């Protein structure tokens, strides 16, 4: 999808993760390994897993999601609930869906929904609303979630509603939207010693500008480059000791934290702002949104997506 010089693509997260995983040697990834606690042991960190296993590591990069144990170890608070929830789904038409490669978005009356093709056969859609404690009961019931969305979006064109109607129940998920307080990212410990966080563990944000997964990829490139530069050994220097290695790692992680801090602060803040404005049901804010702020918000979204995190390797 194009807008001027910008291009938007919708990639299924499952396919992205599978593609990245295939590039790693077999056995690199250990699945179903939830970290429950972290213990220090000299220069090492001991990771206690839910199944009782203990992993010993020199360097710990926490990519363990929104409710990250590593982030808590670094001193971050639990992400805050923003008062909104989202229902998402994928609809596979098993043939051409007939939609143009454009992002369709509808908002008003405190609701927001969007539809974007992934390819010629598949469409991703989302629906967000201001949720109550009663709505939490819907999360585990896909059939009720689908009917809930269709009931709220009954005024949409039939072709658009058909996307939701054709969505298999096992492709529908619901979640409460959370974010990390922006000031925490600005002043908190993104790294400490040989430990740092990345992805949702660092910058959980609302999905309103579509940059959560993109920011995680940025984290990976910046982190790999910073560690690579820090661990380069000088010619003519013998094998370094444990203390020197740890200093180099710490230096690399500090540089990574410095590079990512302001970018993460901006993304979290803007995502929250855009979502709050677009989903508002207040008359004054709705007037400003529709008459004045609409083009500004689109420009803001595109500007934040247009980001160059540099080359993977240093020159």
Coordinates of N, CA, C and O in Angstrom, one line a residue, residues 161-286:
X161 N -18.0 -5.9 6.3 CA -18.5 -6.8 7.3 C -18.3 -8.3 6.9 O -18.1 -9.1 7.8
X162 N -18.3 -8.6 5.6 CA -18.1 -10.0 5.2 C -16.7 -10.5 5.6 O -16.5 -11.7 5.8
X163 N -15.7 -9.5 5.7 CA -14.4 -9.9 6.1 C -14.4 -10.6 7.5 O -13.8 -11.6 7.8
X164 N -15.2 -9.9 8.4 CA -15.3 -10.4 9.8 C -16.1 -11.7 9.8 O -15.7 -12.7 10.5
X165 N -17.2 -11.7 9.0 CA -18.0 -12.9 9.0 C -17.3 -14.2 8.5 O -17.6 -15.3 8.9
X166 N -16.3 -14.0 7.6 CA -15.6 -15.1 7.0 C -14.4 -15.5 7.9 O -13.7 -16.5 7.6
X167 N -14.1 -14.8 8.9 CA -13.0 -15.1 9.8 C -13.2 -16.3 10.6 O -14.2 -16.4 11.4
X168 N -12.3 -17.4 10.5 CA -12.4 -18.6 11.4 C -12.3 -18.2 12.8 O -11.6 -17.3 13.2
X169 N -13.0 -18.9 13.7 CA -13.0 -18.6 15.1 C -11.6 -18.7 15.7 O -11.3 -18.0 16.6
X170 N -10.8 -19.7 15.2 CA -9.5 -19.9 15.8 C -8.5 -18.8 15.3 O -7.3 -18.8 15.7
X171 N -9.0 -17.9 14.4 CA -8.1 -16.7 14.0 C -8.5 -15.4 14.7 O -8.0 -14.4 14.3
X172 N -9.3 -15.5 15.7 CA -9.8 -14.3 16.4 C -9.2 -14.3 17.8 O -9.3 -15.3 18.5
X173 N -8.6 -13.2 18.2 CA -8.0 -13.1 19.5 C -8.5 -11.7 20.1 O -8.8 -10.8 19.4
X174 N -8.5 -11.6 21.4 CA -8.8 -10.4 22.1 C -7.8 -10.1 23.2 O -7.3 -11.1 23.9
X175 N -7.5 -8.9 23.4 CA -6.5 -8.5 24.5 C -6.8 -7.1 25.0 O -7.3 -6.3 24.3
X176 N -6.5 -6.9 26.3 CA -6.6 -5.6 26.9 C -5.3 -4.8 26.5 O -4.2 -5.4 26.5
X177 N -5.4 -3.6 26.0 CA -4.3 -2.8 25.6 C -3.5 -2.2 26.7 O -4.1 -1.6 27.6
X178 N -2.2 -2.4 26.7 CA -1.3 -2.0 27.7 C -0.2 -1.2 27.1 O 0.2 -1.3 26.0
X179 N 0.4 -0.3 28.0 CA 1.6 0.4 27.5 C 2.6 0.7 28.7 O 2.1 0.6 29.8
X180 N 3.8 0.9 28.4 CA 4.7 1.3 29.4 C 4.7 2.8 29.5 O 4.7 3.5 28.5
X181 N 4.6 3.3 30.8 CA 4.6 4.7 30.9 C 5.9 5.3 30.3 O 7.0 4.9 30.5
X182 N 5.7 6.3 29.3 CA 6.8 6.8 28.6 C 8.0 7.3 29.4 O 9.2 7.1 29.1
X183 N 7.7 7.9 30.5 CA 8.8 8.4 31.4 C 9.6 7.3 32.0 O 10.8 7.5 32.3
X184 N 9.1 6.1 32.1 CA 9.9 5.0 32.6 C 11.0 4.6 31.6 O 12.1 4.3 32.0
X185 N 10.6 4.6 30.3 CA 11.6 4.3 29.3 C 12.7 5.4 29.2 O 13.8 5.2 29.0
X186 N 12.2 6.7 29.5 CA 13.2 7.8 29.4 C 14.2 7.8 30.5 O 15.4 8.1 30.3
X187 N 13.7 7.3 31.7 CA 14.6 7.4 32.9 C 15.0 6.1 33.5 O 15.8 6.0 34.4
X188 N 14.3 5.0 33.0 CA 14.6 3.7 33.6 C 15.8 3.0 33.1 O 16.5 3.5 32.2
X189 N 16.1 1.8 33.7 CA 17.3 1.1 33.3 C 17.0 0.1 32.2 O 16.5 -1.0 32.4
X190 N 17.3 0.5 30.9 CA 17.1 -0.4 29.8 C 18.1 -1.5 29.8 O 17.9 -2.6 29.4
X191 N 19.3 -1.1 30.4 CA 20.3 -2.1 30.6 C 21.0 -1.9 32.0 O 20.9 -0.8 32.5
X192 N 21.5 -3.0 32.5 CA 22.3 -3.0 33.7 C 23.3 -4.1 33.7 O 22.9 -5.3 33.6
X193 N 24.6 -3.8 33.7 CA 25.6 -4.8 33.6 C 25.5 -5.5 32.3 O 25.5 -4.9 31.2
X194 N 25.3 -6.8 32.3 CA 25.2 -7.7 31.1 C 23.8 -8.1 30.8 O 23.5 -9.1 30.1
X195 N 22.8 -7.2 31.3 CA 21.4 -7.5 31.1 C 20.7 -6.4 30.4 O 21.0 -5.2 30.7
X196 N 19.8 -6.6 29.5 CA 19.0 -5.6 28.8 C 17.7 -6.2 28.4 O 17.5 -7.4 28.4
X197 N 16.8 -5.3 27.9 CA 15.5 -5.7 27.4 C 15.3 -5.2 26.0 O 15.9 -4.2 25.6
X198 N 14.5 -5.9 25.2 CA 14.2 -5.4 23.8 C 12.8 -5.9 23.5 O 12.2 -6.7 24.2
X199 N 12.2 -5.3 22.4 CA 10.9 -5.7 22.0 C 9.8 -5.3 23.0 O 10.0 -4.2 23.6
X200 N 8.8 -6.0 23.1 CA 7.7 -5.7 24.0 C 8.1 -5.6 25.4 O 7.5 -5.0 26.3
X201 N 9.2 -6.3 25.8 CA 9.7 -6.2 27.1 C 10.2 -4.8 27.4 O 10.2 -4.4 28.6
X202 N 10.7 -4.1 26.4 CA 11.2 -2.8 26.6 C 10.1 -1.7 26.4 O 9.9 -0.8 27.2
X203 N 9.4 -1.8 25.2 CA 8.4 -0.8 24.8 C 7.0 -1.3 24.5 O 6.6 -1.0 23.4
X204 N 6.4 -1.9 25.4 CA 5.0 -2.3 25.1 C 4.2 -1.0 24.8 O 4.3 0.0 25.6
X205 N 3.4 -1.0 23.7 CA 2.7 0.2 23.3 C 1.4 -0.2 22.7 O 1.2 -1.4 22.3
X206 N 0.5 0.7 22.6 CA -0.8 0.4 22.0 C -0.6 0.3 20.5 O 0.4 0.8 19.9
X207 N -1.4 -0.5 19.8 CA -1.1 -0.8 18.4 C -1.6 0.3 17.4 O -1.7 0.0 16.2
X208 N -1.8 1.5 17.8 CA -2.5 2.5 17.0 C -1.7 3.1 15.9 O -2.2 3.7 15.0
X209 N -0.4 2.9 15.9 CA 0.4 3.3 14.8 C 1.2 2.2 14.1 O 2.0 2.4 13.2
X210 N 0.9 0.9 14.5 CA 1.4 -0.2 13.8 C 2.9 -0.3 13.9 O 3.5 -0.9 12.9
X211 N 3.5 0.1 15.0 CA 5.0 0.1 15.0 C 5.6 -0.8 16.1 O 6.8 -0.8 16.3
X212 N 4.8 -1.6 16.8 CA 5.3 -2.4 17.9 C 6.3 -3.5 17.4 O 7.5 -3.6 17.8
X213 N 5.9 -4.3 16.4 CA 6.8 -5.3 15.8 C 7.9 -4.7 15.0 O 9.1 -5.2 15.1
X214 N 7.7 -3.6 14.3 CA 8.7 -2.9 13.6 C 9.8 -2.4 14.6 O 11.0 -2.5 14.3
X215 N 9.4 -1.9 15.7 CA 10.4 -1.4 16.7 C 11.2 -2.5 17.2 O 12.4 -2.3 17.6
X216 N 10.6 -3.7 17.4 CA 11.4 -4.8 17.9 C 12.5 -5.2 16.9 O 13.6 -5.6 17.3
X217 N 12.2 -5.1 15.6 CA 13.2 -5.4 14.6 C 14.3 -4.4 14.6 O 15.5 -4.7 14.5
X218 N 13.9 -3.1 14.8 CA 14.9 -2.1 15.0 C 15.8 -2.4 16.2 O 17.0 -2.2 16.1
X219 N 15.2 -2.8 17.3 CA 16.0 -3.1 18.5 C 17.0 -4.2 18.2 O 18.2 -4.1 18.6
X220 N 16.6 -5.2 17.4 CA 17.5 -6.3 17.1 C 18.7 -5.8 16.3 O 19.9 -6.2 16.6
X221 N 18.5 -5.0 15.3 CA 19.6 -4.5 14.5 C 20.6 -3.6 15.3 O 21.8 -3.8 15.3
X222 N 20.0 -2.7 16.1 CA 20.8 -1.8 16.9 C 21.6 -2.6 18.0 O 22.8 -2.3 18.2
X223 N 20.9 -3.5 18.6 CA 21.6 -4.3 19.6 C 22.7 -5.1 19.1 O 23.8 -5.2 19.7
X224 N 22.5 -5.8 17.9 CA 23.5 -6.6 17.3 C 24.7 -5.8 16.9 O 25.9 -6.2 17.2
X225 N 24.5 -4.6 16.4 CA 25.6 -3.7 16.0 C 26.4 -3.2 17.2 O 27.6 -3.2 17.2
X226 N 25.7 -2.8 18.3 CA 26.4 -2.3 19.5 C 27.2 -3.4 20.2 O 28.3 -3.1 20.6
X227 N 26.7 -4.6 20.2 CA 27.4 -5.7 20.9 C 28.6 -6.1 20.0 O 29.7 -6.3 20.5
X228 N 28.4 -6.1 18.7 CA 29.5 -6.5 17.8 C 30.6 -5.5 17.9 O 31.8 -5.9 18.0
X229 N 30.3 -4.2 17.9 CA 31.4 -3.2 18.1 C 32.1 -3.3 19.4 O 33.3 -3.1 19.5
X230 N 31.3 -3.6 20.5 CA 31.9 -3.6 21.8 C 32.9 -4.8 22.0 O 33.8 -4.8 22.7
X231 N 32.5 -5.9 21.3 CA 33.3 -7.2 21.5 C 34.5 -7.3 20.5 O 35.2 -8.3 20.5
X232 N 34.6 -6.4 19.6 CA 35.8 -6.4 18.7 C 37.1 -6.4 19.5 O 37.3 -5.5 20.4
X233 N 38.0 -7.3 19.3 CA 39.3 -7.3 20.0 C 40.3 -6.7 19.1 O 40.3 -6.8 17.9
X234 N 41.2 -5.9 19.8 CA 42.3 -5.2 19.1 C 43.3 -6.2 18.6 O 43.7 -7.2 19.3
X235 N 43.9 -6.0 17.5 CA 45.0 -6.8 17.0 C 46.2 -6.7 17.9 O 46.5 -5.7 18.4
X236 N 46.8 -7.9 18.1 CA 48.0 -7.9 19.0 C 47.7 -8.1 20.4 O 48.6 -8.3 21.3
X237 N 46.4 -8.1 20.8 CA 46.0 -8.2 22.2 C 45.6 -9.7 22.4 O 44.9 -10.3 21.6
X238 N 46.1 -10.3 23.5 CA 45.9 -11.7 23.8 C 44.4 -11.9 24.2 O 43.6 -10.9 24.3
X239 N 44.1 -13.1 24.6 CA 42.8 -13.4 25.0 C 42.4 -12.6 26.3 O 43.2 -12.6 27.3
X240 N 41.3 -12.0 26.3 CA 40.9 -11.1 27.4 C 40.3 -12.0 28.5 O 39.8 -13.0 28.3
X241 N 40.4 -11.4 29.8 CA 39.8 -12.2 30.9 C 38.4 -11.9 31.0 O 37.8 -11.1 30.3
X242 N 37.8 -12.5 32.0 CA 36.3 -12.4 32.2 C 35.9 -11.0 32.6 O 34.9 -10.5 32.1
X243 N 36.7 -10.3 33.3 CA 36.4 -9.0 33.7 C 36.3 -8.0 32.5 O 35.4 -7.2 32.4
X244 N 37.3 -8.2 31.6 CA 37.4 -7.3 30.4 C 36.2 -7.6 29.5 O 35.6 -6.7 28.9
X245 N 35.8 -8.9 29.4 CA 34.7 -9.3 28.6 C 33.4 -8.6 29.1 O 32.6 -8.1 28.3
X246 N 33.2 -8.7 30.4 CA 32.0 -8.1 31.0 C 31.9 -6.6 30.8 O 30.8 -6.0 30.6
X247 N 33.1 -5.9 30.9 CA 33.1 -4.5 30.7 C 32.7 -4.1 29.2 O 32.0 -3.2 29.0
X248 N 33.2 -4.9 28.3 CA 32.9 -4.7 26.9 C 31.4 -4.9 26.6 O 30.7 -4.1 25.9
X249 N 30.8 -6.0 27.2 CA 29.4 -6.2 27.0 C 28.6 -5.1 27.6 O 27.6 -4.6 27.0
X250 N 28.9 -4.7 28.8 CA 28.2 -3.6 29.5 C 28.3 -2.3 28.7 O 27.3 -1.6 28.5
X251 N 29.4 -2.0 28.1 CA 29.6 -0.8 27.2 C 28.7 -0.9 26.0 O 28.0 0.1 25.6
X252 N 28.6 -2.1 25.4 CA 27.8 -2.3 24.2 C 26.3 -2.1 24.6 O 25.5 -1.5 23.8
X253 N 25.9 -2.7 25.7 CA 24.4 -2.6 26.1 C 24.1 -1.2 26.5 O 22.9 -0.7 26.2
X254 N 25.0 -0.4 27.1 CA 24.7 1.0 27.4 C 24.6 1.8 26.2 O 23.7 2.7 26.1
X255 N 25.4 1.5 25.1 CA 25.2 2.2 23.9 C 23.9 1.9 23.2 O 23.2 2.8 22.7
X256 N 23.5 0.7 23.3 CA 22.2 0.2 22.7 C 21.1 1.0 23.4 O 20.1 1.5 22.8
X257 N 21.1 1.0 24.8 CA 20.1 1.7 25.6 C 20.0 3.2 25.2 O 18.9 3.7 25.1
X258 N 21.2 3.8 25.0 CA 21.2 5.2 24.7 C 20.6 5.5 23.3 O 19.8 6.4 23.1
X259 N 20.9 4.6 22.3 CA 20.3 4.8 21.0 C 18.8 4.6 20.9 O 18.1 5.2 20.1
X260 N 18.3 3.7 21.7 CA 16.9 3.3 21.6 C 16.0 4.1 22.6 O 14.7 4.1 22.4
X261 N 16.5 4.7 23.5 CA 15.7 5.3 24.6 C 14.7 6.3 24.0 O 13.5 6.3 24.3
X262 N 15.2 7.3 23.3 CA 14.3 8.4 22.8 C 13.3 7.9 21.8 O 12.1 8.3 21.7
X263 N 13.8 7.0 20.9 CA 12.9 6.4 19.9 C 11.7 5.7 20.5 O 10.6 5.8 20.1
X264 N 12.0 4.9 21.5 CA 10.9 4.1 22.2 C 10.0 5.1 22.9 O 8.8 4.9 22.9
X265 N 10.5 6.1 23.5 CA 9.7 7.1 24.2 C 8.7 7.8 23.2 O 7.5 7.9 23.5
X266 N 9.2 8.1 22.1 CA 8.4 8.7 21.0 C 7.3 7.8 20.6 O 6.1 8.2 20.5
X267 N 7.6 6.6 20.2 CA 6.7 5.6 19.7 C 5.5 5.3 20.7 O 4.4 5.3 20.3
X268 N 5.9 5.1 21.9 CA 4.9 4.8 23.0 C 3.9 6.0 23.1 O 2.7 5.9 23.2
X269 N 4.5 7.2 23.2 CA 3.7 8.4 23.4 C 2.8 8.7 22.3 O 1.6 9.0 22.5
X270 N 3.3 8.6 21.1 CA 2.5 8.9 19.9 C 1.4 7.9 19.7 O 0.3 8.2 19.3
X271 N 1.7 6.6 19.9 CA 0.7 5.6 19.7 C -0.4 5.8 20.7 O -1.6 5.7 20.3
X272 N -0.1 6.2 21.9 CA -1.2 6.4 22.9 C -2.0 7.6 22.5 O -3.2 7.6 22.6
X273 N -1.3 8.7 22.0 CA -2.0 9.9 21.6 C -2.9 9.7 20.4 O -4.1 10.1 20.4
X274 N -2.4 9.0 19.4 CA -3.2 8.7 18.2 C -4.4 7.9 18.5 O -5.5 8.2 18.1
X275 N -4.2 6.8 19.3 CA -5.4 6.0 19.7 C -6.4 6.7 20.5 O -7.6 6.6 20.3
X276 N -6.0 7.6 21.4 CA -6.9 8.3 22.2 C -7.8 9.3 21.4 O -9.0 9.4 21.6
X277 N -7.1 10.0 20.5 CA -7.8 10.9 19.6 C -8.8 10.2 18.7 O -9.9 10.6 18.5
X278 N -8.3 9.2 18.0 CA -9.1 8.5 17.0 C -10.3 7.8 17.6 O -11.3 7.7 16.9
X279 N -10.1 7.3 18.8 CA -11.2 6.6 19.4 C -12.1 7.4 20.3 O -13.0 6.9 20.9
X280 N -11.9 8.7 20.3 CA -12.6 9.6 21.2 C -14.1 9.6 20.9 O -14.5 9.5 19.7
X281 N -15.0 9.7 21.9 CA -16.4 9.9 21.6 C -16.9 11.3 22.1 O -18.1 11.5 22.2
X282 N -15.9 12.2 22.4 CA -16.2 13.5 22.8 C -16.5 14.4 21.6 O -15.8 14.4 20.6
X283 N -17.5 15.2 21.7 CA -18.0 16.0 20.5 C -16.9 17.0 20.1 O -16.6 17.2 18.9
X284 N -16.3 17.7 21.0 CA -15.3 18.7 20.7 C -14.0 18.1 20.1 O -13.6 18.5 19.0
X285 N -13.5 17.0 20.7 CA -12.3 16.4 20.2 C -12.6 15.7 18.8 O -11.8 15.7 17.9
X286 N -13.8 15.1 18.7 CA -14.2 14.5 17.4 C -14.2 15.6 16.3 O -13.8 15.3 15.2

